[in-house]
CSV table of C-alpha atoms in Angstrom, one decimal:
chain,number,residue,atom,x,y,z
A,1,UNK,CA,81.3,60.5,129.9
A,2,UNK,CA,80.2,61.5,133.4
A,3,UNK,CA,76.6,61.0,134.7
A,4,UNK,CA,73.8,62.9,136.9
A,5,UNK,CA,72.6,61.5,139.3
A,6,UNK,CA,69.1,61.4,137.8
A,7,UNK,CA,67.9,57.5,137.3
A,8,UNK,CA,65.1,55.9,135.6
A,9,UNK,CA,65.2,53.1,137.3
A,10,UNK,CA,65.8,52.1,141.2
A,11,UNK,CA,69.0,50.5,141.3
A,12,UNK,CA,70.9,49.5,144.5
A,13,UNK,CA,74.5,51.1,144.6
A,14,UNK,CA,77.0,51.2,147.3
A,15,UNK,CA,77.5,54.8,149.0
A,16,UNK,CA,81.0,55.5,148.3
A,17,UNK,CA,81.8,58.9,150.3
A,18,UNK,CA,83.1,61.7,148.4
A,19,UNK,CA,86.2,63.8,149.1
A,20,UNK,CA,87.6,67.1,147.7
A,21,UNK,CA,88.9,66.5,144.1
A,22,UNK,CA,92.6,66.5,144.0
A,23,UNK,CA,93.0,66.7,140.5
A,24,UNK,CA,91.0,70.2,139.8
A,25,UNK,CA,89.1,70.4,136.6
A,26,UNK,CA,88.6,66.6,135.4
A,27,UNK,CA,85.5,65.9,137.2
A,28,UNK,CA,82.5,67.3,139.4
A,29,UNK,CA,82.2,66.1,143.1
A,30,UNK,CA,78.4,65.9,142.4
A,31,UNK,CA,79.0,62.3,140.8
A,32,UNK,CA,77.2,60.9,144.1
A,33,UNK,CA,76.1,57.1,144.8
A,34,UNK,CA,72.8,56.4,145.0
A,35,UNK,CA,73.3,53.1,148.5
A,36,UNK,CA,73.9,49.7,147.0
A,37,UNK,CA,71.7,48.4,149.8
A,38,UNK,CA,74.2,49.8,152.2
A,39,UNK,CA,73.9,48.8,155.7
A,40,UNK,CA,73.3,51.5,158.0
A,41,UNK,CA,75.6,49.4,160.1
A,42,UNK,CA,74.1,49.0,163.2
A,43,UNK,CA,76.9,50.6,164.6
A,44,UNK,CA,75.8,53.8,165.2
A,45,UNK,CA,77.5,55.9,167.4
A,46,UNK,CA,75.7,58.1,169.5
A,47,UNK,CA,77.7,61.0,171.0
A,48,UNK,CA,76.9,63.4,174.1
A,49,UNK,CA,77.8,67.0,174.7
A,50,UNK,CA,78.4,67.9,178.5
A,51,UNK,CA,76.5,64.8,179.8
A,52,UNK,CA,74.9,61.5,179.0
A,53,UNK,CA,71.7,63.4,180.0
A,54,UNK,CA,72.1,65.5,177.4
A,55,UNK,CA,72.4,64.5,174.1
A,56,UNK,CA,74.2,65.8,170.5
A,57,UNK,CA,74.5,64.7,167.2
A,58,UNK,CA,74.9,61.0,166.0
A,59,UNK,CA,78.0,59.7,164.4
A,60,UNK,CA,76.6,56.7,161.9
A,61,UNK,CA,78.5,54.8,160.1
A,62,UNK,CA,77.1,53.0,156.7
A,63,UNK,CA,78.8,49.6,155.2
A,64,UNK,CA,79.4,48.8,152.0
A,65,UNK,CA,78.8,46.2,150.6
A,66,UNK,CA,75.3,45.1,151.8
A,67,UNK,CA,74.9,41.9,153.7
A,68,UNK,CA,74.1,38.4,151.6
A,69,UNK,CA,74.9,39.4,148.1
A,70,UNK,CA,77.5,38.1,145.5
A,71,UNK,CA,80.2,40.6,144.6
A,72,UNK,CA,83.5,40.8,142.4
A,73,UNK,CA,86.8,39.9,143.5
A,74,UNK,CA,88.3,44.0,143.4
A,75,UNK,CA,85.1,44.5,146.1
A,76,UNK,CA,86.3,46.2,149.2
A,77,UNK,CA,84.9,46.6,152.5
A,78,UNK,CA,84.5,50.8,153.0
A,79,UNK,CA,83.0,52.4,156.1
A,80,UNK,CA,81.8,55.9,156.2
A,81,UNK,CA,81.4,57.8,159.2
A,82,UNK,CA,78.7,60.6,159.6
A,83,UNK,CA,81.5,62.8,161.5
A,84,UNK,CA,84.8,63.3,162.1
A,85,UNK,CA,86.4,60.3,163.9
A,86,UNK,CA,89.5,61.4,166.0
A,87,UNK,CA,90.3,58.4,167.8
A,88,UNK,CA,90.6,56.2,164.6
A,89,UNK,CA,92.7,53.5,166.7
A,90,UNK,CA,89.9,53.1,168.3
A,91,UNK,CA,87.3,52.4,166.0
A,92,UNK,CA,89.5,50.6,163.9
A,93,UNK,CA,90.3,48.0,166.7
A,94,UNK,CA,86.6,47.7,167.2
A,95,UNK,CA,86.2,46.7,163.4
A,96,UNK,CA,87.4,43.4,162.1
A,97,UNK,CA,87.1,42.0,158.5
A,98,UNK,CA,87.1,38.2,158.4
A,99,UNK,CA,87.6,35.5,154.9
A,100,UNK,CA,87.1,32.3,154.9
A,101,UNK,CA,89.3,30.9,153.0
A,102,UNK,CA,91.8,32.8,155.7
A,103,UNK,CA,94.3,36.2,154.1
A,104,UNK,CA,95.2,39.3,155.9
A,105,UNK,CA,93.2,41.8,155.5
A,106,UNK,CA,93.9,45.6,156.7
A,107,UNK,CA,92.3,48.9,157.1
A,108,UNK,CA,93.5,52.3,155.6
A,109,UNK,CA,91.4,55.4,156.6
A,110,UNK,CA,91.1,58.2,153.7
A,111,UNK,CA,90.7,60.9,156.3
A,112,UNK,CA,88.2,61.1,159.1
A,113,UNK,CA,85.3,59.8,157.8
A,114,UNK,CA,86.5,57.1,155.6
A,115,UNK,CA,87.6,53.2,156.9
A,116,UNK,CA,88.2,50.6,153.7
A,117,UNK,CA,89.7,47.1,154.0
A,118,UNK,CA,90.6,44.9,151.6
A,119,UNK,CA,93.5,42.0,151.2
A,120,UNK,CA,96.7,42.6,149.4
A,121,UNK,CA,95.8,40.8,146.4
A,122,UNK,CA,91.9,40.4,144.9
A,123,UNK,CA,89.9,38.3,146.8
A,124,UNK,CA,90.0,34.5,146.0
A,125,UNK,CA,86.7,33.1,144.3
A,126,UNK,CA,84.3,31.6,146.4
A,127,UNK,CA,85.7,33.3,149.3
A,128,UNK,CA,83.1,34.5,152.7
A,129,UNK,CA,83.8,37.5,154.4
A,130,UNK,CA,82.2,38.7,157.6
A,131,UNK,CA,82.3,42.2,158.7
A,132,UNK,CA,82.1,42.6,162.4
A,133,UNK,CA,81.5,45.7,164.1
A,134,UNK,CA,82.0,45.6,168.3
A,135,UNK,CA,81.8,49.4,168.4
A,136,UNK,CA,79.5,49.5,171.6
A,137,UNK,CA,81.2,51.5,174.3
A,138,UNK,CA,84.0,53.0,172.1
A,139,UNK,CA,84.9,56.7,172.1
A,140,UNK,CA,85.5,57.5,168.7
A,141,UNK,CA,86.0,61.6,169.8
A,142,UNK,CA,85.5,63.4,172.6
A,143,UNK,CA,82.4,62.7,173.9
A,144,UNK,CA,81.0,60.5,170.8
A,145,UNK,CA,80.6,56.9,172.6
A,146,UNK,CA,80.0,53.7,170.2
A,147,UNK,CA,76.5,52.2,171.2
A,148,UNK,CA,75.8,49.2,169.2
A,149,UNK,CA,77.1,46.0,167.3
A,150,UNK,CA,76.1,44.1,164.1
A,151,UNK,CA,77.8,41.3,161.6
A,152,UNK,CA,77.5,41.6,158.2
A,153,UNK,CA,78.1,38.6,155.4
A,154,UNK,CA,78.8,38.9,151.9
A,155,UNK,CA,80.3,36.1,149.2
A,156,UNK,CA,82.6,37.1,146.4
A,157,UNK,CA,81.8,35.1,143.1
A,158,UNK,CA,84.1,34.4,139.9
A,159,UNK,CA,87.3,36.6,139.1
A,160,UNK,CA,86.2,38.5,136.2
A,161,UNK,CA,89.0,41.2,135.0
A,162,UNK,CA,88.7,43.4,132.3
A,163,UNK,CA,91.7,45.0,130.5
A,164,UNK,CA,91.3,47.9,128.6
A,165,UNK,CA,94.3,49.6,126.6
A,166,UNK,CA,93.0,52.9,125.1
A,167,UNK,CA,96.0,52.8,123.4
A,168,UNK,CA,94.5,49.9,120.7
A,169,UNK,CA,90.6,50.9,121.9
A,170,UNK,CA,90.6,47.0,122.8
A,171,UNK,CA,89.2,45.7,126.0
A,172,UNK,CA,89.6,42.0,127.0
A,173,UNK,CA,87.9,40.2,129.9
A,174,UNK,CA,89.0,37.6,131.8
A,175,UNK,CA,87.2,35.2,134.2
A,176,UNK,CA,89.3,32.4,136.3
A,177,UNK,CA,92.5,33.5,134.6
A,178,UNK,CA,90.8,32.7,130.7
A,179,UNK,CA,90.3,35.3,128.0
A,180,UNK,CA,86.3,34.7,127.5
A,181,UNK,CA,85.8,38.0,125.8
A,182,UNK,CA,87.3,40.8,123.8
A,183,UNK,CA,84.8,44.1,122.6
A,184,UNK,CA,86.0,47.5,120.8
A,185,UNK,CA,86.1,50.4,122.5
A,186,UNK,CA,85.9,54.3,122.4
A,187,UNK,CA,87.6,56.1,125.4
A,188,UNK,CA,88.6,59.8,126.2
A,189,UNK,CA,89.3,62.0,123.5
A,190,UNK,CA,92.8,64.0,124.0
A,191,UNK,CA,91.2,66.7,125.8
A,192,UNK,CA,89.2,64.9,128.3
A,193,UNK,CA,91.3,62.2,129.0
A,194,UNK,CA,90.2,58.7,131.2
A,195,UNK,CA,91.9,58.4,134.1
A,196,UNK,CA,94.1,55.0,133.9
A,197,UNK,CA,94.5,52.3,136.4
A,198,UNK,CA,93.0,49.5,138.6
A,199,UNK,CA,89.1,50.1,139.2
A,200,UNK,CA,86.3,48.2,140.7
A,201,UNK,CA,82.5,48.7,139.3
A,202,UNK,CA,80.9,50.1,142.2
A,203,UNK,CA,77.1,50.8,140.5
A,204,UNK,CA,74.8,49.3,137.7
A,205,UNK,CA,72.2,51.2,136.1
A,206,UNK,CA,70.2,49.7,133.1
A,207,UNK,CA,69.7,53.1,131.9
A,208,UNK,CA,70.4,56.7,133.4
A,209,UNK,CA,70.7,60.2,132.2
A,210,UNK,CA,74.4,61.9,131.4
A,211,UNK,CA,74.4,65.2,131.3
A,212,UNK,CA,77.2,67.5,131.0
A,213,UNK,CA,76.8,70.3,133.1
A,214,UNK,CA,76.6,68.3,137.0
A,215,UNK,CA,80.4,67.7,135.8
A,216,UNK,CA,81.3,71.2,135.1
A,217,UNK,CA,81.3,70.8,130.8
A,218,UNK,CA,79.0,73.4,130.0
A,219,UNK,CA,76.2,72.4,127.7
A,220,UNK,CA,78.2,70.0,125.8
A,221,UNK,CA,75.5,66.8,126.2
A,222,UNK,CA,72.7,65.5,127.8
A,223,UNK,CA,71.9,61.8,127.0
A,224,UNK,CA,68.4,60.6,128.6
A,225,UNK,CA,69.0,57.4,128.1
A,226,UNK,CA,72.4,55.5,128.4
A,227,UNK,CA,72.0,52.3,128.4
A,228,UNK,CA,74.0,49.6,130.6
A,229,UNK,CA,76.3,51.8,132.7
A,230,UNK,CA,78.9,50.6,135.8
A,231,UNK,CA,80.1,53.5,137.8
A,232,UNK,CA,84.4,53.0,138.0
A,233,UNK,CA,84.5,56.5,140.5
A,234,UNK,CA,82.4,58.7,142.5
A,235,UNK,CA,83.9,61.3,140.2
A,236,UNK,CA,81.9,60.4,137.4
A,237,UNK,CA,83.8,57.7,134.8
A,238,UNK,CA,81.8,55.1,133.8
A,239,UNK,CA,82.2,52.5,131.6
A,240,UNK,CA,78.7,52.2,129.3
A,241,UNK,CA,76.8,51.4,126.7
A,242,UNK,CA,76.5,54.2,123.3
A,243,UNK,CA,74.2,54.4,120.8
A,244,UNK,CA,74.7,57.8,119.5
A,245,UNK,CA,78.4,57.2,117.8
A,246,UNK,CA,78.5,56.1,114.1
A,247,UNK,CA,79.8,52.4,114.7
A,248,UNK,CA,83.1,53.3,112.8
A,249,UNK,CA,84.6,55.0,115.9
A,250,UNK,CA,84.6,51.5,118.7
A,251,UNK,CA,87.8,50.0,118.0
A,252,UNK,CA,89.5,53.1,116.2
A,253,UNK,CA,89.1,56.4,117.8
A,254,UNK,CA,88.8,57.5,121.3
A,255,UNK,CA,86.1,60.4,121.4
A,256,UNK,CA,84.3,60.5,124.7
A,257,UNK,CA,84.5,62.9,127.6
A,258,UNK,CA,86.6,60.5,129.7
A,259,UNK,CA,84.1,57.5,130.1
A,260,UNK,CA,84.7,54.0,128.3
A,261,UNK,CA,82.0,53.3,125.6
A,262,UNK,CA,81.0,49.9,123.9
A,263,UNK,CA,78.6,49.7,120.8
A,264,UNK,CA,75.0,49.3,122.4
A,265,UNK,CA,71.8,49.7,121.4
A,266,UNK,CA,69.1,52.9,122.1
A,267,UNK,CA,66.8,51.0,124.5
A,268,UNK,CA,69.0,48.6,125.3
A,269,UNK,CA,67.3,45.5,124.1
A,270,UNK,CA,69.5,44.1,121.2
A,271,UNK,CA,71.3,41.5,123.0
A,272,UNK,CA,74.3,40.9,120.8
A,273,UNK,CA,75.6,44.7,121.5
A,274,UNK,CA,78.6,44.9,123.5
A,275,UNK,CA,77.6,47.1,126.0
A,276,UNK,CA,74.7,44.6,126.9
A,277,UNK,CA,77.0,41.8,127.2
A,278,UNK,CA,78.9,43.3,129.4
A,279,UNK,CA,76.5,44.7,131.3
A,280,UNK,CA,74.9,41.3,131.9
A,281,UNK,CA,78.2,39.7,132.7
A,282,UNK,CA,79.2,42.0,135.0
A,283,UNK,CA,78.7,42.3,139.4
A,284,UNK,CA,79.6,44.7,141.0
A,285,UNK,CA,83.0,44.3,142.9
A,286,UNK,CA,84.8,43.5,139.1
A,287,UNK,CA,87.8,44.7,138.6
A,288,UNK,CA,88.7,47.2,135.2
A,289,UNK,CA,92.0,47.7,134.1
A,290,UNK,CA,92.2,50.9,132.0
A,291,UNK,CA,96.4,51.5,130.0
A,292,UNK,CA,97.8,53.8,127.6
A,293,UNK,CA,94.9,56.8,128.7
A,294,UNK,CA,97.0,59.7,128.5
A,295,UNK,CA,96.0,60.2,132.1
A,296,UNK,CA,97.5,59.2,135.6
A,297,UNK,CA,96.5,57.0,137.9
A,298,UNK,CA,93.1,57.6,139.0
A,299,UNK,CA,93.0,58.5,142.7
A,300,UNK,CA,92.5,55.7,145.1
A,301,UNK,CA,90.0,57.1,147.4
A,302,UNK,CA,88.2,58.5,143.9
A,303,UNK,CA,85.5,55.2,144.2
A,304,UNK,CA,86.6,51.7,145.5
A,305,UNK,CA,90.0,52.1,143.8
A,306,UNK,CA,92.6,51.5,146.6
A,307,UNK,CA,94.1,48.4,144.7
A,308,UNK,CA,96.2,51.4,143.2
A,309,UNK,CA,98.2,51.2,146.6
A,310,UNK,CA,100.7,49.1,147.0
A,311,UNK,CA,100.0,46.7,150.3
A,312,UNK,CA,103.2,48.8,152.2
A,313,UNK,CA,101.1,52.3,151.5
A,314,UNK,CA,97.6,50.3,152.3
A,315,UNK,CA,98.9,49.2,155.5
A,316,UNK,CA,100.8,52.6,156.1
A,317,UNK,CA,97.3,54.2,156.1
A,318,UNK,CA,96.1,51.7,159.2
A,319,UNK,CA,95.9,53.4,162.7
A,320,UNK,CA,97.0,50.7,164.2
């Protein structure tokens, strides 16, 4: 079920940059982030027209994730440039993403205002990464010149990887390689389908209003209060708690408009409901596994859901 972006309460979330929908008629583009704490980067760019003496516009650029927290292994570094950057070997050269312990790490840009990185497999637990931007004096277009520098920190915590096959309405989670966990589901009905694939939880909201017509369904809902739901794309799929289905349905029928429910509570407040647990057990950065949808591959720029590229097409997508 998709969301507005109407919030009850104030919740950080990355700011994951939009881009025209490429599979028309699933989802609204209004499904919009509200920043997870997202650095304004200190690497703004400030660019000139004519002269230094005269000045344009400003190209920023804003990093997720913000500096110091704990994330999920699936959490990718993503970059998003107020303008249109033309010399993206440039700028790309000037950014460099750092783990401790050591892996590869490489950029792909999904188009001109878009930099992610990320390793070819999940991050390991425990790891440090270190974003470093050096994009003082770089041209990233005509006239657009790079003007200042900043590091930013971030830890990634357990693995925690959640499987859910829509097929048997059964999703089980995984931490460190161990089944700890195993809740019913209820996931797209036939006609709006979920999209399937790898995707990383990119916003928390204890509660938040979903209502149907910011994703282009008409009147058919508009739920004040939905408890416990993580943000899986920008589009609008979330997986969340539900009150409002008979209890009958998690487990044996897949009913919603494309989101992934579990059995919750109105309010919020019982506990032992799945959608709390989950919820509670959950940073962002985890990784959810959705199978046997009905629907293809969600998009990889749709969210934070390049691990749908194999590392050949990631790397392919590098200017440099």
């Amino acid at each position: 079920m998709p969301t507005t972006v109407t919030e009850r309460h104030d919740v950080s979330t990355p700011h994951i940059p939009s881009r025209p929908d490429q599979q028309p008629g699933r989802w609204s583009r209004r499904g919009v982030l509200t920043m997870l704490g997202a650095v304004p980067a200190a690497a703004a760019l400030t660019g000139w027209s004519g002269s230094a003496a005269r000045a344009a516009e400003s190209l920023t650029a804003t990093v997720t994730p913000r500096a110091g927290a704990l994330y999920g292994v699936g959490m990718p570094v993503s970059i998003a440039f107020s303008h249109a950057v033309t010399d993206k070997a440039a700028v790309e050269r000037a950014i460099t993403v750092s783990a401790d312990p050591g892996v590869e790490v490489a950029g792909h840009w999904f188009g001109d205002q878009r930099l992610d990185f990320r390793p070819e497999k999940y991050w390991a637990p425990g790891t440090a990464v270190t974003v470093r931007l050096r994009l003082r004096g770089v041209e990233a277009a005509r006239g657009v010149l790079g003007v200042q520098s900043q590091n930013i920190a971030f830890r990634i915590g357990r693995e925690r990887i959640s499987t859910v096959d829509l097929g048997t309405r059964r999703m089980t989670v995984e931490e460190n390689g161990r089944a700890v966990a195993g809740y019913d589901v209820t996931g797209g009905d036939a006609d709006h389908t979920t999209w399937s694939g790898i995707m990383v939880i990119s916003e928390q909201l204890e509660e938040t209003r979903m209502e149907s017509s910011t994703v282009g369904l008409g009147h058919e809902y508009d739920i004040a209060d939905v408890p416990h739901a993580q943000r899986l794309t920008t589009s609008g799929t979330f997986i969340h708690g539900n009150y409002w289905s008979p209890a009958s349905v998690f487990g044996r029928r897949n009913t919603t408009h494309g989101c992934i429910g579990l059995r919750d509570a109105k309010g919020g407040d019982d506990r032992s409901a799945a959608g709390y647990a989950f919820y509670m057990d959950s940073l962002v950065g985890d990784v959810v596994i959705v199978k046997n949808s009905g629907e293809r591959t969600v998009d990889p720029a749709n969210g934070l859901n390049g691990w749908n590229l194999s590392w050949k097409k990631w790397k392919a997508g590098s200017a440099l």
